[in-house]
Amino acid sequence: MIGMFGTSGIRGTVGEEVTADLALAVGRAVASDGYETVVLGRDVRESGVLLADAVAAGLRECGADVIEVGVAATPTVARAIDHLDADAGIVVTASHNPETDNGLKLWTPSGKAFGPDQRDEIERRILESDYDLAAWDELGTRRQYEDATELHAAQLELAVSIEGTPHVIVDIGNGAGGITASVLDDLGCIVETLNGQPDGSFPGRPSEPNAETLESLAAMVEHTGADLGIGHDGDADRMMAIDETGTFVPKDALLALFARKAASDGERVAAPVDTSLAVDDALAAVGASVTRTQVGDVYVAERATEGDVTFGGEPSGAWIWPAETLCPDGPLAACKLVEFVDTVGPLSKLAGEIEQYPIRRTSIEVAEKEAVMAAVQERVTEAYDDVDTLDGVRVETDEGWFLLRASGTEPLVRVTAEARSAAAAERVFDEAQALVEGAIDGVEVVDQ
């Protein structure tokens, strides 16, 4: 396989990696693989219009019926699949990527993204042009469904109970996440919006919500005295937060807060291998634990199908409540967080209860990352007892942990290390970096 699908669907620059030809091929492949009815939606990017048309053409050309919901948040589309008795969903979106990009993400009726086996089969069909083109009188149909957002909104309103009138500022990021503001308003909150005009060039700020891009939201929260701020990416599958002091809530702290609230004694929370010790410690306090997955919301969602897993999350801002849906649902996360603040108290106090540990990160450029990672795994397995090779190489030491993981798109090996003190984090990081550098030297010697 050429790696057409990343950890979160197909993404790339419009006119280069992502074209109408590719969208047509994906539609053909999905229909040919037996998905007879497909829900189709897109985010606000202008290129999404022609890409959605191409996907629909490919689906119909191979006999699948298309139910089109138009511009909608990704979780809105994912939730509509089961409601409409469809077999799959396709969202034309590049999520938090810049305005130059677009992409396609494929969903199952449970709300979970297509898994590796499903993606591999779609990719195989595309590479081999293995399509079941329908006869002229067996082409699929195409119809509109106007109520997807209203359906999602009703589900959100049933999922939470907000008794007070919290003041919330929602930074929609010029994307498709306006549903959050409208639902919170319906629930009785005082709501203001920032970057609320849909615009796929993202003029207000870059699409990814993080501490740097949400500075205007932070200033607005602080200036207005709001209780909290919510920030979405372009398709609203992600959600990050600002507390009432105008401070960005650290990603791992937000994961720990959601996890601790969702889990109780004996239960587990799914999170990727690069998740902070802060989450482990927060869960240990309530008798729960972390079960680690590969990086990518599809892997978190897959683990969340296990009965004792009550929540799944990625520090990137993807939050999954399996009792609701297996799709990362930014608007649901926003409503849950507002309910939490309304019920328990200020977000700054809640976040302050979560320990913050020093994390060191770097990326090391390598000529042969596969060979280097193979050498790393061999060295680490010989030297350490507690080694996890689920996604890269993760090692638990007496002082903390480190993760060595090849980049999926660049000639890099990424090094991450964490411990409960700065000095220990530095030691663990130096230890991990030395392992990679030693592996590089060994590979170069063999190559010579």
CSV table of C-alpha atoms in Angstrom, one decimal:
chain,number,residue,atom,x,y,z
A,1,MET,CA,0.0,0.0,0.0
A,2,ILE,CA,1.2,3.5,-0.7
A,3,GLY,CA,-0.3,5.0,2.4
A,4,MET,CA,-3.1,6.9,0.8
A,5,PHE,CA,-4.9,7.0,4.2
A,6,GLY,CA,-3.3,8.6,7.1
A,7,THR,CA,-4.4,8.2,10.8
A,8,SER,CA,-7.4,10.4,10.0
A,9,GLY,CA,-8.5,9.8,6.4
A,10,ILE,CA,-7.1,11.2,3.2
A,11,ARG,CA,-5.7,14.7,3.3
A,12,GLY,CA,-3.5,16.9,1.2
A,13,THR,CA,-3.1,19.9,-1.0
A,14,VAL,CA,-6.0,20.6,-3.4
A,15,GLY,CA,-4.9,20.1,-7.0
A,16,GLU,CA,-1.9,18.0,-6.0
A,17,GLU,CA,-2.7,15.1,-3.6
A,18,VAL,CA,-6.4,15.8,-3.5
A,19,THR,CA,-8.2,16.1,-6.8
A,20,ALA,CA,-11.6,15.4,-8.3
A,21,ASP,CA,-10.1,12.3,-9.9
A,22,LEU,CA,-9.3,11.0,-6.4
A,23,ALA,CA,-12.7,11.9,-5.0
A,24,LEU,CA,-14.4,10.1,-7.9
A,25,ALA,CA,-12.2,7.0,-7.3
A,26,VAL,CA,-13.0,7.0,-3.6
A,27,GLY,CA,-16.7,7.1,-4.4
A,28,ARG,CA,-16.4,4.3,-6.9
A,29,ALA,CA,-14.4,2.1,-4.4
A,30,VAL,CA,-16.8,2.6,-1.5
A,31,ALA,CA,-19.8,1.7,-3.6
A,32,SER,CA,-18.0,-1.3,-5.2
A,33,ASP,CA,-17.1,-2.6,-1.8
A,34,GLY,CA,-20.8,-3.1,-1.0
A,35,TYR,CA,-21.8,0.1,0.8
A,36,GLU,CA,-25.2,0.6,-0.9
A,37,THR,CA,-26.3,3.8,0.9
A,38,VAL,CA,-23.9,6.5,1.8
A,39,VAL,CA,-24.4,9.8,3.7
A,40,LEU,CA,-22.3,12.6,2.2
A,41,GLY,CA,-21.3,15.9,3.8
A,42,ARG,CA,-18.6,18.5,3.7
A,43,ASP,CA,-17.0,21.4,5.6
A,44,VAL,CA,-16.9,25.0,4.5
A,45,ARG,CA,-13.9,24.8,2.1
A,46,GLU,CA,-14.9,26.0,-1.4
A,47,SER,CA,-13.1,23.0,-3.0
A,48,GLY,CA,-15.5,20.8,-1.1
A,49,VAL,CA,-18.2,21.6,-3.6
A,50,LEU,CA,-16.5,20.0,-6.5
A,51,LEU,CA,-15.0,17.2,-4.5
A,52,ALA,CA,-18.4,16.2,-3.0
A,53,ASP,CA,-19.9,16.2,-6.5
A,54,ALA,CA,-17.1,13.9,-7.6
A,55,VAL,CA,-17.6,11.6,-4.7
A,56,ALA,CA,-21.3,11.5,-5.4
A,57,ALA,CA,-20.7,10.7,-9.1
A,58,GLY,CA,-18.4,7.8,-8.2
A,59,LEU,CA,-20.8,6.4,-5.7
A,60,ARG,CA,-23.8,6.6,-8.0
A,61,GLU,CA,-21.8,5.3,-11.0
A,62,CYS,CA,-21.3,2.0,-9.0
A,63,GLY,CA,-24.9,1.8,-7.9
A,64,ALA,CA,-24.8,3.4,-4.4
A,65,ASP,CA,-27.5,5.8,-3.3
A,66,VAL,CA,-26.3,9.1,-1.9
A,67,ILE,CA,-27.9,11.0,0.9
A,68,GLU,CA,-26.4,14.5,0.9
A,69,VAL,CA,-26.5,16.7,4.0
A,70,GLY,CA,-24.5,19.6,2.6
A,71,VAL,CA,-22.2,21.7,4.9
A,72,ALA,CA,-22.2,20.2,8.4
A,73,ALA,CA,-19.8,19.3,11.2
A,74,THR,CA,-18.1,16.0,10.8
A,75,PRO,CA,-19.8,14.5,13.9
A,76,THR,CA,-23.2,15.7,12.5
A,77,VAL,CA,-22.6,13.6,9.4
A,78,ALA,CA,-21.3,10.6,11.3
A,79,ARG,CA,-24.3,10.6,13.6
A,80,ALA,CA,-26.7,10.8,10.7
A,81,ILE,CA,-25.5,7.5,9.2
A,82,ASP,CA,-27.3,5.2,11.6
A,83,HIS,CA,-30.4,7.4,11.8
A,84,LEU,CA,-30.8,7.2,8.0
A,85,ASP,CA,-30.1,3.4,7.9
A,86,ALA,CA,-27.1,4.1,5.7
A,87,ASP,CA,-24.1,1.8,5.3
A,88,ALA,CA,-21.4,4.4,5.5
A,89,GLY,CA,-20.6,8.1,5.5
A,90,ILE,CA,-18.1,10.3,3.7
A,91,VAL,CA,-17.1,13.7,4.8
A,92,VAL,CA,-15.2,16.0,2.5
A,93,THR,CA,-12.9,17.8,4.9
A,94,ALA,CA,-9.3,18.5,5.9
A,95,SER,CA,-10.3,19.0,9.5
A,96,HIS,CA,-7.7,21.3,11.2
A,97,ASN,CA,-5.4,21.5,8.1
A,98,PRO,CA,-4.8,24.8,6.4
A,99,GLU,CA,-7.0,26.3,3.8
A,100,THR,CA,-4.9,24.9,0.9
A,101,ASP,CA,-5.9,21.4,1.8
A,102,ASN,CA,-8.9,19.2,1.6
A,103,GLY,CA,-9.6,15.5,2.1
A,104,LEU,CA,-12.0,12.7,2.7
A,105,LYS,CA,-12.9,10.7,5.8
A,106,LEU,CA,-15.0,7.6,5.8
A,107,TRP,CA,-17.3,6.6,8.6
A,108,THR,CA,-19.3,3.5,9.8
A,109,PRO,CA,-22.9,3.6,11.2
A,110,SER,CA,-21.5,3.3,14.8
A,111,GLY,CA,-19.8,6.7,14.3
A,112,LYS,CA,-16.3,5.1,14.1
A,113,ALA,CA,-14.1,5.9,11.2
A,114,PHE,CA,-13.2,3.2,8.8
A,115,GLY,CA,-10.6,0.9,10.4
A,116,PRO,CA,-7.3,-0.2,8.8
A,117,ASP,CA,-8.7,-3.2,7.0
A,118,GLN,CA,-11.6,-1.2,5.5
A,119,ARG,CA,-9.2,1.5,4.4
A,120,ASP,CA,-6.8,-1.0,2.9
A,121,GLU,CA,-9.6,-2.5,0.8
A,122,ILE,CA,-10.7,0.9,-0.4
A,123,GLU,CA,-7.1,1.8,-1.3
A,124,ARG,CA,-6.6,-1.6,-3.1
A,125,ARG,CA,-9.6,-1.0,-5.3
A,126,ILE,CA,-8.4,2.5,-6.2
A,127,LEU,CA,-4.9,1.3,-7.0
A,128,GLU,CA,-6.2,-1.6,-9.1
A,129,SER,CA,-9.2,0.3,-10.6
A,130,ASP,CA,-11.3,-2.5,-9.3
A,131,TYR,CA,-14.8,-1.0,-9.6
A,132,ASP,CA,-18.2,-2.5,-10.2
A,133,LEU,CA,-19.6,0.0,-12.6
A,134,ALA,CA,-23.4,-0.1,-12.8
A,135,ALA,CA,-25.5,-0.4,-15.9
A,136,TRP,CA,-27.3,2.6,-17.3
A,137,ASP,CA,-30.5,1.7,-15.5
A,138,GLU,CA,-29.0,0.7,-12.2
A,139,LEU,CA,-27.2,3.9,-11.3
A,140,GLY,CA,-27.6,5.1,-7.7
A,141,THR,CA,-29.8,7.9,-6.6
A,142,ARG,CA,-29.0,11.2,-5.0
A,143,ARG,CA,-31.2,13.0,-2.6
A,144,GLN,CA,-31.0,15.8,0.0
A,145,TYR,CA,-31.5,15.4,3.8
A,146,GLU,CA,-32.1,18.8,5.4
A,147,ASP,CA,-32.3,17.8,9.1
A,148,ALA,CA,-28.9,16.4,10.0
A,149,THR,CA,-27.9,19.4,12.1
A,150,GLU,CA,-31.3,19.5,13.8
A,151,LEU,CA,-30.9,15.7,14.6
A,152,HIS,CA,-27.5,16.2,16.1
A,153,ALA,CA,-28.6,19.3,18.1
A,154,ALA,CA,-31.5,17.2,19.6
A,155,GLN,CA,-29.0,14.5,20.6
A,156,LEU,CA,-26.7,17.1,22.3
A,157,GLU,CA,-29.5,18.6,24.2
A,158,LEU,CA,-30.5,15.2,25.6
A,159,ALA,CA,-26.9,14.4,26.6
A,160,VAL,CA,-26.4,17.2,29.1
A,161,SER,CA,-28.3,19.1,31.8
A,162,ILE,CA,-27.4,22.8,32.3
A,163,GLU,CA,-29.3,24.5,35.1
A,164,GLY,CA,-27.7,27.9,35.3
A,165,THR,CA,-26.8,30.5,32.7
A,166,PRO,CA,-23.1,30.2,32.1
A,167,HIS,CA,-21.6,32.8,29.8
A,168,VAL,CA,-19.8,31.0,27.0
A,169,ILE,CA,-17.8,32.4,24.0
A,170,VAL,CA,-17.6,30.0,21.1
A,171,ASP,CA,-14.8,30.5,18.5
A,172,ILE,CA,-16.2,28.6,15.5
A,173,GLY,CA,-13.0,29.3,13.6
A,174,ASN,CA,-15.0,30.2,10.4
A,175,GLY,CA,-15.8,26.5,10.2
A,176,ALA,CA,-18.8,24.2,10.4
A,177,GLY,CA,-19.1,24.2,14.2
A,178,GLY,CA,-21.9,26.7,14.6
A,179,ILE,CA,-24.1,24.0,16.0
A,180,THR,CA,-22.3,24.4,19.3
A,181,ALA,CA,-23.4,28.0,19.7
A,182,SER,CA,-27.0,27.4,18.8
A,183,VAL,CA,-27.3,24.4,21.1
A,184,LEU,CA,-25.8,26.2,24.1
A,185,ASP,CA,-28.1,29.1,23.4
A,186,ASP,CA,-31.1,26.7,23.4
A,187,LEU,CA,-29.9,25.3,26.7
A,188,GLY,CA,-30.1,28.7,28.3
A,189,CYS,CA,-26.5,29.8,28.2
A,190,ILE,CA,-25.4,33.3,27.4
A,191,VAL,CA,-23.5,32.8,24.2
A,192,GLU,CA,-21.2,35.0,22.1
A,193,THR,CA,-19.4,33.8,19.0
A,194,LEU,CA,-16.0,34.6,17.5
A,195,ASN,CA,-15.1,33.9,13.8
A,196,GLY,CA,-18.7,32.8,13.3
A,197,GLN,CA,-18.9,33.5,9.6
A,198,PRO,CA,-18.3,30.3,7.6
A,199,ASP,CA,-15.4,30.8,5.3
A,200,GLY,CA,-13.1,28.0,4.0
A,201,SER,CA,-10.1,30.4,3.7
A,202,PHE,CA,-10.2,30.7,7.5
A,203,PRO,CA,-9.6,34.4,7.7
A,204,GLY,CA,-10.0,34.8,11.4
A,205,ARG,CA,-7.4,32.3,12.5
A,206,PRO,CA,-5.7,29.1,11.4
A,207,SER,CA,-8.1,26.1,11.6
A,208,GLU,CA,-6.4,24.1,14.3
A,209,PRO,CA,-7.4,25.2,17.8
A,210,ASN,CA,-4.4,25.5,20.1
A,211,ALA,CA,-2.9,27.9,22.6
A,212,GLU,CA,-1.4,30.2,19.9
A,213,THR,CA,-4.4,30.3,17.5
A,214,LEU,CA,-7.0,30.9,20.3
A,215,GLU,CA,-5.3,34.0,21.7
A,216,SER,CA,-8.2,36.2,20.5
A,217,LEU,CA,-10.6,33.9,22.2
A,218,ALA,CA,-8.6,34.0,25.4
A,219,ALA,CA,-8.5,37.8,25.4
A,220,MET,CA,-12.3,38.0,24.7
A,221,VAL,CA,-13.1,35.6,27.6
A,222,GLU,CA,-10.9,37.6,30.0
A,223,HIS,CA,-12.3,41.0,28.8
A,224,THR,CA,-15.9,40.0,29.0
A,225,GLY,CA,-15.8,38.0,32.2
A,226,ALA,CA,-17.2,34.9,30.5
A,227,ASP,CA,-17.1,31.6,32.3
A,228,LEU,CA,-15.2,29.8,29.6
A,229,GLY,CA,-14.3,29.8,25.9
A,230,ILE,CA,-14.7,27.0,23.3
A,231,GLY,CA,-12.6,26.6,20.2
A,232,HIS,CA,-13.3,24.3,17.3
A,233,ASP,CA,-11.4,23.4,14.1
A,234,GLY,CA,-12.8,23.6,10.6
A,235,ASP,CA,-15.1,20.5,10.8
A,236,ALA,CA,-15.7,20.7,14.6
A,237,ASP,CA,-14.5,17.2,15.4
A,238,ARG,CA,-12.0,18.9,17.8
A,239,MET,CA,-12.6,21.0,20.8
A,240,MET,CA,-10.2,23.0,23.0
A,241,ALA,CA,-11.0,25.3,25.9
A,242,ILE,CA,-10.1,28.6,27.6
A,243,ASP,CA,-10.8,29.0,31.3
A,244,GLU,CA,-12.5,32.1,32.9
A,245,THR,CA,-9.1,33.8,33.5
A,246,GLY,CA,-8.3,33.8,29.7
A,247,THR,CA,-5.9,30.9,30.1
A,248,PHE,CA,-5.7,28.0,27.6
A,249,VAL,CA,-6.5,24.7,29.3
A,250,PRO,CA,-3.6,22.3,28.7
A,251,LYS,CA,-4.6,19.5,26.4
A,252,ASP,CA,-3.6,16.7,28.8
A,253,ALA,CA,-5.4,18.5,31.6
A,254,LEU,CA,-8.6,18.6,29.5
A,255,LEU,CA,-8.2,14.9,28.7
A,256,ALA,CA,-7.7,14.2,32.4
A,257,LEU,CA,-10.8,16.2,33.4
A,258,PHE,CA,-13.1,14.4,30.9
A,259,ALA,CA,-11.6,11.0,31.7
A,260,ARG,CA,-11.9,11.4,35.5
A,261,LYS,CA,-15.6,12.5,35.2
A,262,ALA,CA,-16.5,9.7,32.8
A,263,ALA,CA,-14.7,6.8,34.6
A,264,SER,CA,-15.2,5.2,38.0
A,265,ASP,CA,-13.6,2.3,39.9
A,266,GLY,CA,-12.5,-0.5,37.7
A,267,GLU,CA,-13.3,1.2,34.4
A,268,ARG,CA,-10.8,2.3,31.7
A,269,VAL,CA,-10.2,5.3,29.5
A,270,ALA,CA,-8.7,4.8,26.0
A,271,ALA,CA,-5.9,7.2,25.1
A,272,PRO,CA,-2.9,7.1,22.7
A,273,VAL,CA,0.6,6.1,23.6
A,274,ASP,CA,1.8,9.7,23.9
A,275,THR,CA,-0.7,10.6,26.6
A,276,SER,CA,0.7,12.3,29.8
A,277,LEU,CA,1.1,10.6,33.2
A,278,ALA,CA,-1.3,13.3,34.4
A,279,VAL,CA,-4.1,11.3,33.0
A,280,ASP,CA,-2.9,8.1,34.7
A,281,ASP,CA,-2.7,9.9,38.0
A,282,ALA,CA,-6.1,11.6,37.7
A,283,LEU,CA,-7.7,8.2,37.0
A,284,ALA,CA,-5.9,6.4,39.7
A,285,ALA,CA,-7.5,8.8,42.2
A,286,VAL,CA,-10.9,7.3,41.3
A,287,GLY,CA,-9.8,3.7,40.8
A,288,ALA,CA,-9.8,3.8,37.0
A,289,SER,CA,-6.9,3.4,34.5
A,290,VAL,CA,-5.7,4.2,31.1
A,291,THR,CA,-5.6,1.7,28.2
A,292,ARG,CA,-3.2,3.0,25.6
A,293,THR,CA,-3.8,2.8,21.8
A,294,GLN,CA,-2.1,3.8,18.6
A,295,VAL,CA,-2.2,7.4,17.7
A,296,GLY,CA,-5.4,8.3,15.8
A,297,ASP,CA,-9.0,8.6,16.8
A,298,VAL,CA,-10.0,5.5,14.9
A,299,TYR,CA,-7.8,3.4,17.3
A,300,VAL,CA,-9.1,5.2,20.3
A,301,ALA,CA,-12.7,4.6,19.1
A,302,GLU,CA,-11.9,0.9,18.4
A,303,ARG,CA,-10.7,0.4,22.0
A,304,ALA,CA,-13.8,2.4,23.2
A,305,THR,CA,-16.0,-0.4,21.9
A,306,GLU,CA,-14.8,-2.6,24.8
A,307,GLY,CA,-17.4,-2.7,27.6
A,308,ASP,CA,-15.4,-1.3,30.5
A,309,VAL,CA,-14.1,1.7,28.4
A,310,THR,CA,-16.3,4.7,29.3
A,311,PHE,CA,-14.4,7.4,27.5
A,312,GLY,CA,-11.7,7.9,24.9
A,313,GLY,CA,-9.6,10.9,24.0
A,314,GLU,CA,-6.6,12.3,22.3
A,315,PRO,CA,-4.8,15.4,23.6
A,316,SER,CA,-5.1,16.9,20.1
A,317,GLY,CA,-8.8,17.6,21.0
A,318,ALA,CA,-10.7,14.5,19.9
A,319,TRP,CA,-13.1,13.4,22.6
A,320,ILE,CA,-15.2,10.2,22.4
A,321,TRP,CA,-18.1,9.2,24.7
A,322,PRO,CA,-18.9,5.7,23.4
A,323,ALA,CA,-22.4,5.7,24.9
A,324,GLU,CA,-23.2,8.6,22.6
A,325,THR,CA,-21.1,8.0,19.5
A,326,LEU,CA,-17.7,6.6,18.4
A,327,CYS,CA,-17.1,9.7,16.4
A,328,PRO,CA,-15.0,12.5,18.0
A,329,ASP,CA,-17.7,15.1,18.7
A,330,GLY,CA,-16.5,18.6,19.4
A,331,PRO,CA,-20.0,20.1,20.0
A,332,LEU,CA,-20.7,17.3,22.4
A,333,ALA,CA,-17.4,17.9,24.2
A,334,ALA,CA,-18.3,21.6,24.4
A,335,CYS,CA,-21.7,20.9,26.0
A,336,LYS,CA,-20.2,18.4,28.4
A,337,LEU,CA,-17.6,20.9,29.5
A,338,VAL,CA,-20.1,23.7,30.0
A,339,GLU,CA,-22.3,21.3,32.0
A,340,PHE,CA,-19.2,20.4,34.1
A,341,VAL,CA,-18.4,24.1,34.8
A,342,ASP,CA,-22.0,24.9,35.6
A,343,THR,CA,-22.3,22.0,38.0
A,344,VAL,CA,-18.9,21.9,39.7
A,345,GLY,CA,-17.3,25.3,39.5
A,346,PRO,CA,-14.7,27.4,37.7
A,347,LEU,CA,-12.7,25.8,34.9
A,348,SER,CA,-9.4,27.2,36.2
A,349,LYS,CA,-10.0,25.4,39.5
A,350,LEU,CA,-10.8,22.2,37.8
A,351,ALA,CA,-7.8,22.3,35.6
A,352,GLY,CA,-5.6,23.4,38.5
A,353,GLU,CA,-6.4,20.1,40.2
A,354,ILE,CA,-4.6,18.2,37.4
A,355,GLU,CA,-0.9,17.8,37.9
A,356,GLN,CA,1.3,19.1,35.0
A,357,TYR,CA,4.5,17.2,34.4
A,358,PRO,CA,7.4,18.3,32.2
A,359,ILE,CA,7.5,16.8,28.7
A,360,ARG,CA,10.5,17.0,26.4
A,361,ARG,CA,10.1,16.5,22.6
A,362,THR,CA,12.3,16.6,19.6
A,363,SER,CA,12.4,15.2,16.1
A,364,ILE,CA,15.6,13.7,14.6
A,365,GLU,CA,16.1,13.6,10.9
A,366,VAL,CA,17.0,10.2,9.5
A,367,ALA,CA,17.7,8.8,6.1
A,368,GLU,CA,16.2,5.4,6.6
A,369,LYS,CA,13.5,5.7,9.3
A,370,GLU,CA,12.2,2.1,9.0
A,371,ALA,CA,15.7,0.7,9.4
A,372,VAL,CA,16.4,3.1,12.3
A,373,MET,CA,13.2,2.2,14.1
A,374,ALA,CA,13.9,-1.5,13.6
A,375,ALA,CA,17.4,-1.0,15.2
A,376,VAL,CA,15.8,1.1,18.0
A,377,GLN,CA,13.3,-1.6,18.8
A,378,GLU,CA,16.0,-4.2,19.0
A,379,ARG,CA,18.2,-2.1,21.3
A,380,VAL,CA,15.3,-1.2,23.5
A,381,THR,CA,13.9,-4.7,23.8
A,382,GLU,CA,17.4,-5.9,25.0
A,383,ALA,CA,17.8,-3.1,27.5
A,384,TYR,CA,14.4,-2.7,29.1
A,385,ASP,CA,11.7,-4.9,30.6
A,386,ASP,CA,8.6,-2.7,30.2
A,387,VAL,CA,8.5,-2.1,26.4
A,388,ASP,CA,5.3,-1.4,24.3
A,389,THR,CA,5.6,-1.6,20.5
A,390,LEU,CA,2.0,-0.9,19.7
A,391,ASP,CA,2.8,2.4,18.0
A,392,GLY,CA,6.5,3.1,17.8
A,393,VAL,CA,8.5,2.1,20.9
A,394,ARG,CA,7.2,3.2,24.3
A,395,VAL,CA,9.3,2.4,27.4
A,396,GLU,CA,8.3,2.8,31.1
A,397,THR,CA,11.3,3.5,33.3
A,398,ASP,CA,11.5,4.0,37.1
A,399,GLU,CA,11.5,7.8,36.5
A,400,GLY,CA,8.9,8.2,33.7
A,401,TRP,CA,8.5,7.1,30.1
A,402,PHE,CA,9.7,7.8,26.6
A,403,LEU,CA,8.3,7.2,23.2
A,404,LEU,CA,10.2,6.8,19.9
A,405,ARG,CA,8.0,6.9,16.9
A,406,ALA,CA,8.6,7.4,13.2
A,407,SER,CA,6.8,10.2,11.5
A,408,GLY,CA,4.1,9.0,9.1
A,409,THR,CA,4.9,11.7,6.5
A,410,GLU,CA,8.5,12.9,7.0
A,411,PRO,CA,12.0,11.4,7.3
A,412,LEU,CA,11.9,11.9,11.1
A,413,VAL,CA,12.0,9.9,14.3
A,414,ARG,CA,10.1,11.7,17.0
A,415,VAL,CA,11.3,11.5,20.6
A,416,THR,CA,9.0,12.2,23.5
A,417,ALA,CA,9.8,11.9,27.2
A,418,GLU,CA,8.0,12.7,30.4
A,419,ALA,CA,8.6,12.4,34.1
A,420,ARG,CA,7.3,13.9,37.3
A,421,SER,CA,10.2,16.3,37.8
A,422,ALA,CA,12.2,18.4,35.3
A,423,ALA,CA,15.5,16.8,36.2
A,424,ALA,CA,14.0,13.3,35.7
A,425,ALA,CA,12.4,14.3,32.4
A,426,GLU,CA,15.8,15.6,31.2
A,427,ARG,CA,17.5,12.3,32.1
A,428,VAL,CA,14.8,10.2,30.5
A,429,PHE,CA,14.9,12.4,27.4
A,430,ASP,CA,18.7,12.2,27.1
A,431,GLU,CA,18.4,8.4,27.5
A,432,ALA,CA,15.9,8.1,24.7
A,433,GLN,CA,17.7,10.5,22.3
A,434,ALA,CA,20.9,8.5,22.8
A,435,LEU,CA,19.1,5.3,21.8
A,436,VAL,CA,18.0,6.9,18.5
A,437,GLU,CA,21.4,8.3,17.8
A,438,GLY,CA,23.0,5.0,18.5
A,439,ALA,CA,20.6,3.2,16.2
A,440,ILE,CA,21.3,5.8,13.4
A,441,ASP,CA,25.1,5.1,13.8
A,442,GLY,CA,24.5,1.4,13.6
A,443,VAL,CA,22.4,1.6,10.5
A,444,GLU,CA,24.9,3.9,8.8
A,445,VAL,CA,27.7,1.4,9.6
A,446,VAL,CA,25.7,-1.4,8.1
A,447,ASP,CA,24.9,0.7,5.0
A,448,GLN,CA,28.6,1.3,4.4
